[in-house]
Coordinates of C-alpha atoms and ligand atoms in Angstrom, one line a residue:
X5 CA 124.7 177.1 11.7
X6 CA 120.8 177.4 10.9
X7 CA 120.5 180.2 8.3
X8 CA 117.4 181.2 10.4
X9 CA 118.9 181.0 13.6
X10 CA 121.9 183.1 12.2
X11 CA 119.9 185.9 10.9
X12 CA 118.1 186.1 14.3
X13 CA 121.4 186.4 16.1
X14 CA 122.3 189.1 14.2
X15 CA 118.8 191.3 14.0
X16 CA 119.5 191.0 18.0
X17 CA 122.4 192.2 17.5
X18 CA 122.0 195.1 15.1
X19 CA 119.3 196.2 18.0
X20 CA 122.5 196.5 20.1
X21 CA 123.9 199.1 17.8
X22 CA 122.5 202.2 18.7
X23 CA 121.1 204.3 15.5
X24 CA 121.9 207.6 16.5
X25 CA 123.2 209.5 19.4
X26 CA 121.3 212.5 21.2
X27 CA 123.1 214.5 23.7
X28 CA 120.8 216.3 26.6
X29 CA 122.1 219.2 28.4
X30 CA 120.7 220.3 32.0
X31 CA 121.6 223.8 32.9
X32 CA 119.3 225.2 36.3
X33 CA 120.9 229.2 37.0
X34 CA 122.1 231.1 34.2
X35 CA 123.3 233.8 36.7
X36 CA 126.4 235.0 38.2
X37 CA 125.1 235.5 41.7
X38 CA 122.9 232.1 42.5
X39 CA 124.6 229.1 44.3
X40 CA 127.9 228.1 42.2
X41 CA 127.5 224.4 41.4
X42 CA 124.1 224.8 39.4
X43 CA 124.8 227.9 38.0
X44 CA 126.3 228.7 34.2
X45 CA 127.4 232.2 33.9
X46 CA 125.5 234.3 30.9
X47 CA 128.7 234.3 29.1
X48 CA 129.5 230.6 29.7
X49 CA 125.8 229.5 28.1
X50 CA 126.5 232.2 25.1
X51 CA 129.7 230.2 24.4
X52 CA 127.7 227.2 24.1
X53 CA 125.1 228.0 21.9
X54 CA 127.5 229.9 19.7
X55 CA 130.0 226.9 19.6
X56 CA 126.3 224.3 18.6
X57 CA 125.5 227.0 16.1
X58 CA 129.1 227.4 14.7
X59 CA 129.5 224.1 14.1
X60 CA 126.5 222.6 12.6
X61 CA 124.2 220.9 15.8
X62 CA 120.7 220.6 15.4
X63 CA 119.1 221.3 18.4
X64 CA 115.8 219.5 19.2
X65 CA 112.8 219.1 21.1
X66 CA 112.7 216.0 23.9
X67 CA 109.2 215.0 22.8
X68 CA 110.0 215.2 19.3
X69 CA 112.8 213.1 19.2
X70 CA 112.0 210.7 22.4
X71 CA 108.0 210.3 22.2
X72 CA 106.9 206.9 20.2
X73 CA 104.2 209.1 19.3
X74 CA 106.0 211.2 17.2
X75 CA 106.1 208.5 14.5
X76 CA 108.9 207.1 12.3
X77 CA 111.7 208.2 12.5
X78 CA 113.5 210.1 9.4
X79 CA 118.0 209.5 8.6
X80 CA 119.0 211.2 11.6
X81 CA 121.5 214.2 11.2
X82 CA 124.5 213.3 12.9
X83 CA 125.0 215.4 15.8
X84 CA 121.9 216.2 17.7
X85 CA 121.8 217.9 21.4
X86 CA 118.7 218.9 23.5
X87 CA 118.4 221.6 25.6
X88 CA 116.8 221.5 29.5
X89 CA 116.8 223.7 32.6
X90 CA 115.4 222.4 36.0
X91 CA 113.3 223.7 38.8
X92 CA 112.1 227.1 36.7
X93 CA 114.5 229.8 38.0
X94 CA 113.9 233.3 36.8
X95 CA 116.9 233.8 34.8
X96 CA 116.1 231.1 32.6
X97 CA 113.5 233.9 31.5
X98 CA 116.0 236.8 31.6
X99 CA 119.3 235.2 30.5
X100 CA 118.5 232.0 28.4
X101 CA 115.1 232.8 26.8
X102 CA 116.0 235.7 25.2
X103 CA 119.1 233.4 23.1
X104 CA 117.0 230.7 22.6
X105 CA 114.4 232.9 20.8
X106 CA 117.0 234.3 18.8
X107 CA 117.9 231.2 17.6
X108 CA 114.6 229.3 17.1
X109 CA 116.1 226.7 19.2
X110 CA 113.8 224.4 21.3
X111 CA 114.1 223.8 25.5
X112 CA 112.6 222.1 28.2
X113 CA 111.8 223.4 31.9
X114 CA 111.2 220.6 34.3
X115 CA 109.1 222.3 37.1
X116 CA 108.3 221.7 40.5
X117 CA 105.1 222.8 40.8
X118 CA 104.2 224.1 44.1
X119 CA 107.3 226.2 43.7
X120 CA 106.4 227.9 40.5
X121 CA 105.3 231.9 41.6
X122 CA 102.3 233.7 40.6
X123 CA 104.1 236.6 42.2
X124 CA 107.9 236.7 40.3
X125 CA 110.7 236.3 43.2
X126 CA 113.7 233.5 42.5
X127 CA 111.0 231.3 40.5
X128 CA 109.2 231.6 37.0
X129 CA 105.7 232.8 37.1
X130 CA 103.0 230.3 34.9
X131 CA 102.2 233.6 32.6
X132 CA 106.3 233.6 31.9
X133 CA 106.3 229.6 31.2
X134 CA 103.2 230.3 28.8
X135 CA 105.2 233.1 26.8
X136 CA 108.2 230.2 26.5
X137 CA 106.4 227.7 25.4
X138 CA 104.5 229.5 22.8
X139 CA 107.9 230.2 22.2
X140 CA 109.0 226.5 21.7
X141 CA 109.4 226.0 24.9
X142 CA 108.3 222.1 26.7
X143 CA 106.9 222.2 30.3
X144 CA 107.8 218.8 31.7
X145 CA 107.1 217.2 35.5
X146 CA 109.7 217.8 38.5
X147 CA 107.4 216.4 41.4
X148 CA 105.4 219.2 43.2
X149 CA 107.9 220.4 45.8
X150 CA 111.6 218.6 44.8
X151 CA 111.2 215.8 47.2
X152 CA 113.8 213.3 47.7
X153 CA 111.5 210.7 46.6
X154 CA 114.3 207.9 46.5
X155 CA 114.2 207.7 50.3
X156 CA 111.3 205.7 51.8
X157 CA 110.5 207.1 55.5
X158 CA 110.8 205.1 58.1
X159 CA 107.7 203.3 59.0
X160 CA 106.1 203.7 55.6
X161 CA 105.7 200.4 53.7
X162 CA 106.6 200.0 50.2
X163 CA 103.3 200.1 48.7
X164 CA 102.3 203.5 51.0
X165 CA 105.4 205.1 49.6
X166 CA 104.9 204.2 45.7
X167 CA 101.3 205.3 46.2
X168 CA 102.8 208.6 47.9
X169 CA 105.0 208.9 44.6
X170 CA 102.1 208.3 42.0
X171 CA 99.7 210.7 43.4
X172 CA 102.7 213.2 43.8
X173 CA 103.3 213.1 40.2
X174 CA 99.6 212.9 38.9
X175 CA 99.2 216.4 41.6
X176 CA 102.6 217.7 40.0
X177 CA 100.9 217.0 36.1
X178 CA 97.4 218.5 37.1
X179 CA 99.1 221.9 37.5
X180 CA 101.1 221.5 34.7
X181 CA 97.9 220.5 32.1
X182 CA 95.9 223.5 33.5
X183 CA 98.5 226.1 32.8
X184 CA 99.9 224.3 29.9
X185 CA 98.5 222.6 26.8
X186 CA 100.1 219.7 25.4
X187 CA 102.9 219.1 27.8
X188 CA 104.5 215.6 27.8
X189 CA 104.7 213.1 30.0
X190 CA 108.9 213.6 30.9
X191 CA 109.7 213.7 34.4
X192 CA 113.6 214.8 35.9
X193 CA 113.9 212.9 38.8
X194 CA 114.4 215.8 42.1
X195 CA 118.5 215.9 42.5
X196 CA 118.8 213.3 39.3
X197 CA 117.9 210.4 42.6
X198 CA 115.6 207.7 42.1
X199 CA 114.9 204.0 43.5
X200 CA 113.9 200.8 41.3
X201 CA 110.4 200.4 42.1
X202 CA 109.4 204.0 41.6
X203 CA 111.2 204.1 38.7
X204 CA 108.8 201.3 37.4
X205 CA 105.9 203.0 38.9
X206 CA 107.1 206.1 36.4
X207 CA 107.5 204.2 32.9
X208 CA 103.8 202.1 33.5
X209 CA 102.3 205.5 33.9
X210 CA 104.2 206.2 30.4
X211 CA 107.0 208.6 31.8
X212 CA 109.8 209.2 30.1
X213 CA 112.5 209.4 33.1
X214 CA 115.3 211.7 33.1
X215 CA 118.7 211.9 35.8
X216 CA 121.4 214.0 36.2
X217 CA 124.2 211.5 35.5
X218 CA 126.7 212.2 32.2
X219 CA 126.3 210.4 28.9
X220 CA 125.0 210.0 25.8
X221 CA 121.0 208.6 25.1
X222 CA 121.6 205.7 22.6
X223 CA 118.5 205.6 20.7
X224 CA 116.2 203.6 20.2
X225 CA 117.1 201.0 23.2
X226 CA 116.5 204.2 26.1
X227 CA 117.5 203.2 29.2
X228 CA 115.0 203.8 31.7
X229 CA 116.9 206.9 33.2
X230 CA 117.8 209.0 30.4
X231 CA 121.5 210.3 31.0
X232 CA 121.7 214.2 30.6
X233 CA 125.2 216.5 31.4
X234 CA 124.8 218.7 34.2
X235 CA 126.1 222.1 32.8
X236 CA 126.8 223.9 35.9
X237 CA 129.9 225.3 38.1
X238 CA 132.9 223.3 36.5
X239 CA 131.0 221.3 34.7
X240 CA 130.3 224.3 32.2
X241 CA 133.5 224.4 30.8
X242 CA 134.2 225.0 27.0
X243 CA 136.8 222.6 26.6
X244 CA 134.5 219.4 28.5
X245 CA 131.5 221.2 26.5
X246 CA 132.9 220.1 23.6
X247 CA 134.0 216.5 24.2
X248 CA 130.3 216.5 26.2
X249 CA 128.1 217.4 23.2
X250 CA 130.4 215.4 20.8
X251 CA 130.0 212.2 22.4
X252 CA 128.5 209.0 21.4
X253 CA 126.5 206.2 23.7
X254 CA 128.4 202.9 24.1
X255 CA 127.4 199.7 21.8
X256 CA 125.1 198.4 24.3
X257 CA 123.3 199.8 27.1
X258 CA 121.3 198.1 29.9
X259 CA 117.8 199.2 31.0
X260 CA 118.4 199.7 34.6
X261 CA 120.9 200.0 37.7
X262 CA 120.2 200.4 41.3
X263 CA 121.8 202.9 42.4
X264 CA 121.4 202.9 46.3
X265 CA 124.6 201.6 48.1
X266 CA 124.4 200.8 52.1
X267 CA 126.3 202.8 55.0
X268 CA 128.9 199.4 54.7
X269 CA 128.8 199.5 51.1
X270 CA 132.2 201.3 50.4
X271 CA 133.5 200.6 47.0
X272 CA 130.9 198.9 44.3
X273 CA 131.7 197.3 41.5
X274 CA 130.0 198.2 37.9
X275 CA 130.6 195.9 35.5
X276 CA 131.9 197.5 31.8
X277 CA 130.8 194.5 29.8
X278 CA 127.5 195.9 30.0
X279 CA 128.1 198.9 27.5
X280 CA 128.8 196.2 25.1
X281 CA 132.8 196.0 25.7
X282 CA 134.8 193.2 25.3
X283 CA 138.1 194.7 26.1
X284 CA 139.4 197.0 29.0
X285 CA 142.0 198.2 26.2
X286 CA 140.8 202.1 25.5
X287 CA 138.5 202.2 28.9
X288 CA 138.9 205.4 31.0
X289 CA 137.0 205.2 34.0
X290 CA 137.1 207.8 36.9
X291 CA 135.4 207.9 40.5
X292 CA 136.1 209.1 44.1
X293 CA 140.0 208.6 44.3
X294 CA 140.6 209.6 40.8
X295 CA 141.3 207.6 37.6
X296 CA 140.6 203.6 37.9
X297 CA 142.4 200.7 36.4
X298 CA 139.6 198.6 34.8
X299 CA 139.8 194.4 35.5
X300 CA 139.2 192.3 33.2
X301 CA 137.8 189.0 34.9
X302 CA 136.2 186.2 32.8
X303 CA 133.6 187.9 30.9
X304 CA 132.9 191.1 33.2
X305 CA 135.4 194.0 33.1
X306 CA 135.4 195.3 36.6
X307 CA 135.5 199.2 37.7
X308 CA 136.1 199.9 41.3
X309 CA 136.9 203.2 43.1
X310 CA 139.9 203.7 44.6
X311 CA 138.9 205.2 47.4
X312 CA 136.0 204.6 49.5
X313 CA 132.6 206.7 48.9
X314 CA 131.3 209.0 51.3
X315 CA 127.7 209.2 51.8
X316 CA 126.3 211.4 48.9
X317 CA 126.0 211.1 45.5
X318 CA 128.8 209.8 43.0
X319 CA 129.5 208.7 39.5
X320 CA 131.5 206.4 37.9
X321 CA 132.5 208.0 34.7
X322 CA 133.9 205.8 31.4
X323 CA 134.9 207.0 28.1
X324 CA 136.6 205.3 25.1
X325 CA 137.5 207.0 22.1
X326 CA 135.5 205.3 19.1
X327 CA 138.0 204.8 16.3
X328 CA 134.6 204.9 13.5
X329 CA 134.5 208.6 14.7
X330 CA 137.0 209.9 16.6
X331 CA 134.7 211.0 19.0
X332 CA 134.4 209.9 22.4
X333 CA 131.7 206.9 23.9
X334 CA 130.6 208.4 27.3
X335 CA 128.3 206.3 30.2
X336 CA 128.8 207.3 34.1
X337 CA 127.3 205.1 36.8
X338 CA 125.7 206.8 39.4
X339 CA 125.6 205.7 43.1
X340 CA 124.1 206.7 46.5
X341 CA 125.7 206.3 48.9
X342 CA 123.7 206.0 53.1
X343 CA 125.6 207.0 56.2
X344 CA 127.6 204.2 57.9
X345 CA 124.5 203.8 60.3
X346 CA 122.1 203.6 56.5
X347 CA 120.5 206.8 57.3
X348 CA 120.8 209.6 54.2
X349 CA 122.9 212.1 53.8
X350 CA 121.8 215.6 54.3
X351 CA 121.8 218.0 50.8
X352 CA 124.6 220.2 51.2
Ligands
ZN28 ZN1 115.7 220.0 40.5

């Protein structure tokens, strides 16, 4: 082979091999007494700091690790986990603050901000996010009023309903910059939903774009929805926390998914071969119906659910132990699913 042509092939792919894994956590409630499934009680989210401290994490901040702007890069430590609540509840103020200050750990708040309180109530006041952050503490973009922004109205063309998205997110950064200075341009997409082209409409406006579905960010190759692991209800755990902040992107990653499934579109396929895999051998995969078999067809090894989705949201979530390691590769693919007549599913 040409000596050139071989080095090329593999500086493409070296950029496959991630350089270092960062694991995001998204807690909202940090309360006993607010809706179960996005809520970590006090004792739960003292376990986990305990267990990062305990066992050597360093915890850092989204823009300092993410941002291009933050220049080169130093030898990364080895296990590095960030810390983010969404839609500015008070108890991140009364439960989690107070921890985090201890510790002179880093955070993010992603705020809506027509719902963020000059008066107290359920929400975080702008004079409580301005204490945080001079605390450490990054305010980050959550759209104005948690829209579900992934669904289009009906009669509303395309380009009506990106420009709808745009000015929503400029409004929603307007606030932010007045209260706040220096906050960066990271936006959690309202109920971890989004849809191609807004996405797109996001990163040329030089977003940084963060979901709710499991996994960890291979660095430097981002994909455009940044994976983070909701910490709430069940998912809060000590046992899953562990394997969770422990766990390593796959080889490969690929920039972009749609997401969006049709009222007929019952059982999709995500293709494995993606994440860099050339085997099915070690592949755990799990959806709606429990654990699936993994095919392995020509090239592409195939997951499908084994039972059919109902309209909502869903994940398919892989894992294979990496044998470097010991610890666990992690990548979920997220669906959402329309009603059998492609209307949307109401929030529950
Ligand atoms: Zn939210």
């Amino acid at each position: 082979m040409n000596k050139h042509l071989l080095l090329i092939l593999l500086a493409a792919q070296l950029y496959c091999q991630p350089t270092f894994a960062l694991v995001i956590l998204q807690y909202h409630h940090i309360a006993t007494d607010t809706p179960a499934i996005t809520s970590t009680r006090p004792d739960e989210f003292a376990a986990h700091l305990e267990y990062l401290h305990n066992e050597g994490f360093t915890i850092v901040s989204l823009a300092a690790r993410l941002d291009s702007k933050a220049g080169p890069r130093q030898a990364m430590p080895p296990k590095e986990v960030a810390i983010t609540f969404d839609d500015a509840y008070r108890s991140i103020y009364t439960e989690a603050f107070p921890r985090l200050k201890a510790l002179g750990w880093p955070f993010t708040i992603f705020v809506a901000s027509d719902l963020v309180s000059e008066h107290g109530g359920q929400y975080l006041t702008w004079a409580e996010l301005q204490e945080m952050h001079a605390h450490g503490a990054e305010i980050a973009n959550h759209s104005t009023s948690h829209q579900h922004w992934a669904r289009r109205p009906l009669g509303l063309s395309e380009s009506k309903w990106r420009q709808q998205f745009t000015e929503d997110t400029l409004s929603a950064q307007a606030v932010i910059d007045a209260h706040i200075p220096h906050a960066p341009k990271h936006y959690a997409l309202p109920y971890g939903e989004y849809y191609p082209s807004l996405l797109e409409d996001l990163d040329n406006m030089g977003y940084l774009i963060f979901g709710q579905q499991s996994g960890a960010v291979p660095i430097p190759q981002t994909p455009l929805v940044i994976p983070r692991f909701p910490m709430g209800g069940p998912y809060a755990a000590l046992k899953s926390f562990k394997t969770k902040v422990n766990s390593l992107p796959f080889d490969q990653t690929f920039r972009d998914h749609n997401p969006i499934l049709s009222g007929l579109e019952n059982r999709p396929i995500a293709n494995a071969a993606t994440l860099g895999i050339t085997t099915a051998v070690g592949l755990n995969c799990f959806g709606p119906g429990g654990s699936i078999t993994p095919m392995k067809i020509g090239t592409g090894i195939l997951i499908q659910s084994n039972a059919p989705l109902k309209a909502g949201r869903h994940r398919y979530n892989c894992t294979r132990r990496d044998d470097r390691t010991g610890r666990y590769q992690w990548h979920s693919f997220f669906w959402m699913k329309q009603r059998p007549d492609n209307s949307w599913y109401p929030e529950p």
